[in-house]
PDB file of C-alpha atoms and ligand atoms in Angstrom:
ATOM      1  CA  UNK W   1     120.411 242.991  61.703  1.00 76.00           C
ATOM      2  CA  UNK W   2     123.885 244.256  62.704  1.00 88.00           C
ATOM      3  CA  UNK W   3     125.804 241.893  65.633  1.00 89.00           C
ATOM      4  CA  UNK W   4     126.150 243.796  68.837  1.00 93.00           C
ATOM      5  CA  UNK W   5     128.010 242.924  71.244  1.00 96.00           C
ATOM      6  CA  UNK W   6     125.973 242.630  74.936  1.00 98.00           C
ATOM      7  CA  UNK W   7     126.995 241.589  78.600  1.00 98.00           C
ATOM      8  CA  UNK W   8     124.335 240.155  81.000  1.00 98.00           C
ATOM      9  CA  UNK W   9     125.840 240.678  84.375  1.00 98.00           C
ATOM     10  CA  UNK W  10     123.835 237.804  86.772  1.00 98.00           C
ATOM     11  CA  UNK W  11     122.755 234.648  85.187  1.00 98.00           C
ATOM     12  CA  UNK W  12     120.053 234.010  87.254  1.00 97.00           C
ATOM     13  CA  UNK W  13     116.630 233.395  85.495  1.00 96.00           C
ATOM     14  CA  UNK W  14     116.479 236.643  84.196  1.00 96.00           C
ATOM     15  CA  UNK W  15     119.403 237.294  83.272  1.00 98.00           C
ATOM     16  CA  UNK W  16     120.101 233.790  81.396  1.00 98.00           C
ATOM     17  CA  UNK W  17     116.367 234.199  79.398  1.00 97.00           C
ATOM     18  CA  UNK W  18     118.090 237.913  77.597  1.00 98.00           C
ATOM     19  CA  UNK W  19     121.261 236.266  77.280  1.00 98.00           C
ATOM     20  CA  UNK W  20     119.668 232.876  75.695  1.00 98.00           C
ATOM     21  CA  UNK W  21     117.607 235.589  73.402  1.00 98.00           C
ATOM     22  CA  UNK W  22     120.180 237.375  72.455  1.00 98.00           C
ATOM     23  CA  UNK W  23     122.514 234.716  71.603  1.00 98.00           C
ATOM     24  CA  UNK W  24     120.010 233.227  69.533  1.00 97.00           C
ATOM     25  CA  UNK W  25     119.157 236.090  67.685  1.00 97.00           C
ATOM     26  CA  UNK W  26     123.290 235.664  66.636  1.00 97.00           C
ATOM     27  CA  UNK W  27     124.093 238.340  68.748  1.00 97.00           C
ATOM     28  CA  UNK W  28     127.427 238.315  70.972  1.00 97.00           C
ATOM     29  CA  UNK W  29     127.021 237.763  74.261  1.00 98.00           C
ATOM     30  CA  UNK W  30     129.045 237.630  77.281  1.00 98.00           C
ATOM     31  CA  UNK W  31     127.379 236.392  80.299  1.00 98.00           C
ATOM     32  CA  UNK W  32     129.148 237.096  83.896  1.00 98.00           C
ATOM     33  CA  UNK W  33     128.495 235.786  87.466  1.00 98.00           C
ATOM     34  CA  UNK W  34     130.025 235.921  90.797  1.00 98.00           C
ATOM     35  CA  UNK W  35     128.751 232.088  91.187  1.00 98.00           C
ATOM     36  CA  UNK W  36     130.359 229.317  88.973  1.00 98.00           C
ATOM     37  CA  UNK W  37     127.190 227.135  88.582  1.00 98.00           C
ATOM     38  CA  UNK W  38     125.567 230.044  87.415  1.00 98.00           C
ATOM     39  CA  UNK W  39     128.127 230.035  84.823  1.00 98.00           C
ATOM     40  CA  UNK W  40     128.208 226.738  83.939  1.00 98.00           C
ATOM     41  CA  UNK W  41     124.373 226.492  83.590  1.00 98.00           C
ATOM     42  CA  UNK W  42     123.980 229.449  81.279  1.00 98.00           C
ATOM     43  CA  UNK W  43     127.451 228.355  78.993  1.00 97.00           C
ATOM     44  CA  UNK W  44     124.805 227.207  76.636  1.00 97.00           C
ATOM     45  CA  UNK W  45     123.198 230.015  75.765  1.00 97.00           C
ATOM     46  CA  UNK W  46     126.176 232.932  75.259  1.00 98.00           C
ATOM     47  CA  UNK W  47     129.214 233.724  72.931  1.00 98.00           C
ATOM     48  CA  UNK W  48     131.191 233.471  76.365  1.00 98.00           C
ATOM     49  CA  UNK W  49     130.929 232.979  79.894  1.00 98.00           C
ATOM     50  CA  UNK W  50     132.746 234.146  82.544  1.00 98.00           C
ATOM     51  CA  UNK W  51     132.982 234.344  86.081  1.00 98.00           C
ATOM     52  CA  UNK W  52     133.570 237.026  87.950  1.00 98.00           C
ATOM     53  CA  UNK W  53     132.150 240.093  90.632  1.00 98.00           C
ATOM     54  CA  UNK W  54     131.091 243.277  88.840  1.00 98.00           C
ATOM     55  CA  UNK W  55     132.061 245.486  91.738  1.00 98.00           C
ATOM     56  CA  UNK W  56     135.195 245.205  90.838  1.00 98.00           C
ATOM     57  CA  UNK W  57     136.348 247.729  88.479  1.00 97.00           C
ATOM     58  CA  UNK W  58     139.455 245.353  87.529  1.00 97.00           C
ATOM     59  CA  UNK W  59     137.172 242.371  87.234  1.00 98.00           C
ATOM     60  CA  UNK W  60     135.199 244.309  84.293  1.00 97.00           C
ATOM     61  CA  UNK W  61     138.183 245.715  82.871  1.00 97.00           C
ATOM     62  CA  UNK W  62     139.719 242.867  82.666  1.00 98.00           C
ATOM     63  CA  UNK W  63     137.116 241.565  80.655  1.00 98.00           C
ATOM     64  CA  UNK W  64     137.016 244.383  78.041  1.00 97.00           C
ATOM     65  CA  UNK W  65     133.667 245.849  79.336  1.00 97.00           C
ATOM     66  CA  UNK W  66     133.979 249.131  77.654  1.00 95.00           C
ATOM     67  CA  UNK W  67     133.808 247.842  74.420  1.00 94.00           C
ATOM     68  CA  UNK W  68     130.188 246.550  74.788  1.00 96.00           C
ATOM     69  CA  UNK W  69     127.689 248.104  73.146  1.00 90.00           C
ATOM     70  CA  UNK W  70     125.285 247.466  75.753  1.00 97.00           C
ATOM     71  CA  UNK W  71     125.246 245.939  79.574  1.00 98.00           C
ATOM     72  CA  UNK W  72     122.381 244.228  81.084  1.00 98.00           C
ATOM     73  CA  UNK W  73     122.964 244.476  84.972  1.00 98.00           C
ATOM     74  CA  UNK W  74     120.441 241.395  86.064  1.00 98.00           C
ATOM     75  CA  UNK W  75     121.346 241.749  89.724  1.00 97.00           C
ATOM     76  CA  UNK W  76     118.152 242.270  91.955  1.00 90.00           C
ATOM     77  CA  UNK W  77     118.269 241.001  95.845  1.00 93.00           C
ATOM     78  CA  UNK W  78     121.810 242.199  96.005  1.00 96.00           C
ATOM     79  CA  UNK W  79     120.737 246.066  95.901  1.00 96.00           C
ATOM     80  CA  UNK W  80     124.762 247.352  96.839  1.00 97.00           C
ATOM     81  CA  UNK W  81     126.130 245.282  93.974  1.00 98.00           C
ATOM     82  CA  UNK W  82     122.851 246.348  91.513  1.00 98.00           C
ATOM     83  CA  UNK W  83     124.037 249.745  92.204  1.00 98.00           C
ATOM     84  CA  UNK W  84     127.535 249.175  92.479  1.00 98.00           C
ATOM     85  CA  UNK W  85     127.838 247.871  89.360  1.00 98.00           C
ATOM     86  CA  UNK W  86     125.670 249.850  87.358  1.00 98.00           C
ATOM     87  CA  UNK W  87     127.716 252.967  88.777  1.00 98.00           C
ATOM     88  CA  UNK W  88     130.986 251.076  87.501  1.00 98.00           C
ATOM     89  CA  UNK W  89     130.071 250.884  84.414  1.00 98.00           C
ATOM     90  CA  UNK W  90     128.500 254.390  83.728  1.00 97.00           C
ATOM     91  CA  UNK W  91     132.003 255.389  85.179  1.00 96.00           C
ATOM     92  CA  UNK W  92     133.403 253.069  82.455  1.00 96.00           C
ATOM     93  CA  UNK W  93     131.470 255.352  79.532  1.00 96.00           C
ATOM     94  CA  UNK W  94     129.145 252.290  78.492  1.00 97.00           C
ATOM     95  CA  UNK W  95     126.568 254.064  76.839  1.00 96.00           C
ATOM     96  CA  UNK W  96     123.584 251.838  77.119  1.00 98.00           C
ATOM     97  CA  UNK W  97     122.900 250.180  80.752  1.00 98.00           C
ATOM     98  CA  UNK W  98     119.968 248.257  81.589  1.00 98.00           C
ATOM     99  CA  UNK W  99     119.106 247.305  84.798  1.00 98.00           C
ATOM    100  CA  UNK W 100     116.627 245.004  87.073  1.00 98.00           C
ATOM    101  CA  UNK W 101     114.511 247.089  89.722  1.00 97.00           C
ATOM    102  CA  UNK W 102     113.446 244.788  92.539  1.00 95.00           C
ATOM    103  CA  UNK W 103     111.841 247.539  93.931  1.00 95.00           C
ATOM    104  CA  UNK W 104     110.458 251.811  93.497  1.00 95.00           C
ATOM    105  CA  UNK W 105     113.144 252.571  95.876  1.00 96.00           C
ATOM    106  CA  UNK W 106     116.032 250.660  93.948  1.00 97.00           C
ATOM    107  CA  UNK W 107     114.444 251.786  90.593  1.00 97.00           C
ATOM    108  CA  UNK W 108     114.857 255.603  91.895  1.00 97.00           C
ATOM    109  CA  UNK W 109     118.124 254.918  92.927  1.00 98.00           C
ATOM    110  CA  UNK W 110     118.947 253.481  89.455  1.00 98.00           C
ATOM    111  CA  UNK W 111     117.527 256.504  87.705  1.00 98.00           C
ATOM    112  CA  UNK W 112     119.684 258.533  89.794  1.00 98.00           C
ATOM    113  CA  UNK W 113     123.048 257.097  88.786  1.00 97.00           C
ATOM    114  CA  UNK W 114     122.285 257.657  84.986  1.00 97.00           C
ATOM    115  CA  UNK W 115     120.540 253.778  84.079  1.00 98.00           C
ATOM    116  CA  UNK W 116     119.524 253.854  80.583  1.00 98.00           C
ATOM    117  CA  UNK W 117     116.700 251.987  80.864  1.00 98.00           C
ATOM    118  CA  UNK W 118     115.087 250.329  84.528  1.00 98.00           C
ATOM    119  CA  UNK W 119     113.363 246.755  84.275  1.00 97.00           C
ATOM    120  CA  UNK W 120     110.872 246.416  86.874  1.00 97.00           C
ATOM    121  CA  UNK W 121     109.882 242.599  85.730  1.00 94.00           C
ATOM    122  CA  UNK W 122     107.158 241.956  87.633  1.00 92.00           C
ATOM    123  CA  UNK W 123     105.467 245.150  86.826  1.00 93.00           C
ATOM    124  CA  UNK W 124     106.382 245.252  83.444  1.00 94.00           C
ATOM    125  CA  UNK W 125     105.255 241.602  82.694  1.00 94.00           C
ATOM    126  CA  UNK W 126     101.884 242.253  84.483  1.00 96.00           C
ATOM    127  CA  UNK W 127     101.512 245.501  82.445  1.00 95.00           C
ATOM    128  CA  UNK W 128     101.987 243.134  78.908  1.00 94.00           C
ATOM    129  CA  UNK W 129      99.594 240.480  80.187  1.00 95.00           C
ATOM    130  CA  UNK W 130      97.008 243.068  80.569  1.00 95.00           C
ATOM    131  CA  UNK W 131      97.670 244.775  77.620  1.00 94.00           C
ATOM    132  CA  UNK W 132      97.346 241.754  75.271  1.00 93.00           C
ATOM    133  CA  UNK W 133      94.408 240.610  77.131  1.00 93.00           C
ATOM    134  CA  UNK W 134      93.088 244.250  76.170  1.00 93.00           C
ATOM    135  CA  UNK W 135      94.398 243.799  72.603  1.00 89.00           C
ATOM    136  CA  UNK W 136      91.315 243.443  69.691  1.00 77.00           C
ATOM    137  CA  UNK W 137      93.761 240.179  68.528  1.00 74.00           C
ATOM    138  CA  UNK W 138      93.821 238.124  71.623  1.00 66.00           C
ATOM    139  CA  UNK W 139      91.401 235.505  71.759  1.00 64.00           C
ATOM    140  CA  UNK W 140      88.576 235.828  74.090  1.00 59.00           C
ATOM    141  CA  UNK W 141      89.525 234.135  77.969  1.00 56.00           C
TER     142      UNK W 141
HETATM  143  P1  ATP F   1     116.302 235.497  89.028  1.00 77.30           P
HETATM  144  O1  ATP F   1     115.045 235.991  89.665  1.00 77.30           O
HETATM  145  O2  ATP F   1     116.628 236.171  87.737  1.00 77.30           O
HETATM  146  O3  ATP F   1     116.366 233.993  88.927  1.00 77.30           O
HETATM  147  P2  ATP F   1     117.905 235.230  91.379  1.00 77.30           P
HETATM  148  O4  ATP F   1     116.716 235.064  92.246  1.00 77.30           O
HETATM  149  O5  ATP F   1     118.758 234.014  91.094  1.00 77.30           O
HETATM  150  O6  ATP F   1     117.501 235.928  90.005  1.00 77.30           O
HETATM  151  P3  ATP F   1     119.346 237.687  91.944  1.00 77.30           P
HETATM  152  O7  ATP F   1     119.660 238.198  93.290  1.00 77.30           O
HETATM  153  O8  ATP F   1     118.422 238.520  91.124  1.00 77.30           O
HETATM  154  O9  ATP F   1     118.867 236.210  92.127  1.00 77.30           O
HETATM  155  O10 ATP F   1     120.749 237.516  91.223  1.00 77.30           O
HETATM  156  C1  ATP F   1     120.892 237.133  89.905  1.00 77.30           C
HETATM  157  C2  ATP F   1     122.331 236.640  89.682  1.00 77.30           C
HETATM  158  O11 ATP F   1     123.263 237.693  89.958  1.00 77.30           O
HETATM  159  C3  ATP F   1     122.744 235.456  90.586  1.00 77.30           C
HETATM  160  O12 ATP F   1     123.083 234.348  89.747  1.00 77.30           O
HETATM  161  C4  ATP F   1     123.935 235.978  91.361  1.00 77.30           C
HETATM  162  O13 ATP F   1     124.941 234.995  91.568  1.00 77.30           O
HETATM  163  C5  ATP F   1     124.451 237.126  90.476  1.00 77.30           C
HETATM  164  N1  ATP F   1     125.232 238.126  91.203  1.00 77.30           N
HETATM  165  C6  ATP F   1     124.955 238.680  92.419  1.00 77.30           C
HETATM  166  N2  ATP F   1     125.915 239.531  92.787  1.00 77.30           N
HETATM  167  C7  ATP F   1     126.835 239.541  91.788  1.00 77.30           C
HETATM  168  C8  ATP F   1     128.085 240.228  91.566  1.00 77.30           C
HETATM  169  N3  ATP F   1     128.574 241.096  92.453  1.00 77.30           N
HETATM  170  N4  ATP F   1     128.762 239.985  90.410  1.00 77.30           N
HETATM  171  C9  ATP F   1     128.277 239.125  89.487  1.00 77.30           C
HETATM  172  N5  ATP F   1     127.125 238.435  89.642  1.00 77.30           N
HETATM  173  C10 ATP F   1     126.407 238.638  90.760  1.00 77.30           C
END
């Protein structure tokens, strides 16, 4: 598998479970949050941490965002900074961005602004439960 190089912007739970995949998969990953024990917590599991706040343009350029291949934005109660940042970085020309929906409303917003691809994680997860259960494979419950 070729190395790409990802960000995961907010290392909460969600954000730091991609990142730890990634990174394990011997992908590069840089992981970025406004909050230093966020940070800290995830250093394990990327290429590099860093902190910073990805509504600011000079904060991400700093960082040499526009060379990633792809950006996970992992921001949900914060909608202003979800869509801040997502907007940034569209602005930026990064190609691929992914971001968390916390709700239809944000998720339509998202869309709006040109997100790649929308996570709705509680949906989504509930949707894969009940598929496998559905699967032939999965043992009877
Ligand atoms: P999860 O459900 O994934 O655990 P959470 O409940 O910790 O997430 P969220 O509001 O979804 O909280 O935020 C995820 C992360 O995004 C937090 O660690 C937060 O510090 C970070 N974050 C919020 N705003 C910014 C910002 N402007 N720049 C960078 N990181 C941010």
């Amino acid at each position: 598998m070729a190395i790409k190089q990802y960000a995961v912007i907010g290392l909460g739970r969600f954000g730091t479970s991609i990142a730890r995949r990634l990174y394990e998969a011997g992908q590069e990953v840089l992981g970025i949050d406004i909050n230093e024990e966020s940070v800290e917590d995830a250093e394990p599991y990327v290429t590099h941490g860093a902190i910073a706040d990805s509504t600011e343009e000079k904060a991400l350029t700093a960082l040499g965002i526009k060379n990633f291949d792809c950006v996970i934005v992992a921001i949900g109660d914060d909608l202003q900074a979800s869509i801040l940042t997502v907007m940034l970085l569209k602005n930026l020309g990064i190609k691929k961005v992914i971001a968390k929906a916390m709700s239809k409303r944000h998720g339509q917003v998202l869309e709006a602004i040109g997100t790649n691809w929308i996570i709705y994680p509680e949906r989504d997860m509930g949707e894969r439960v009940a598929n496998q259960l559905l699967s032939p494979n999965v043992l009877d419950y």
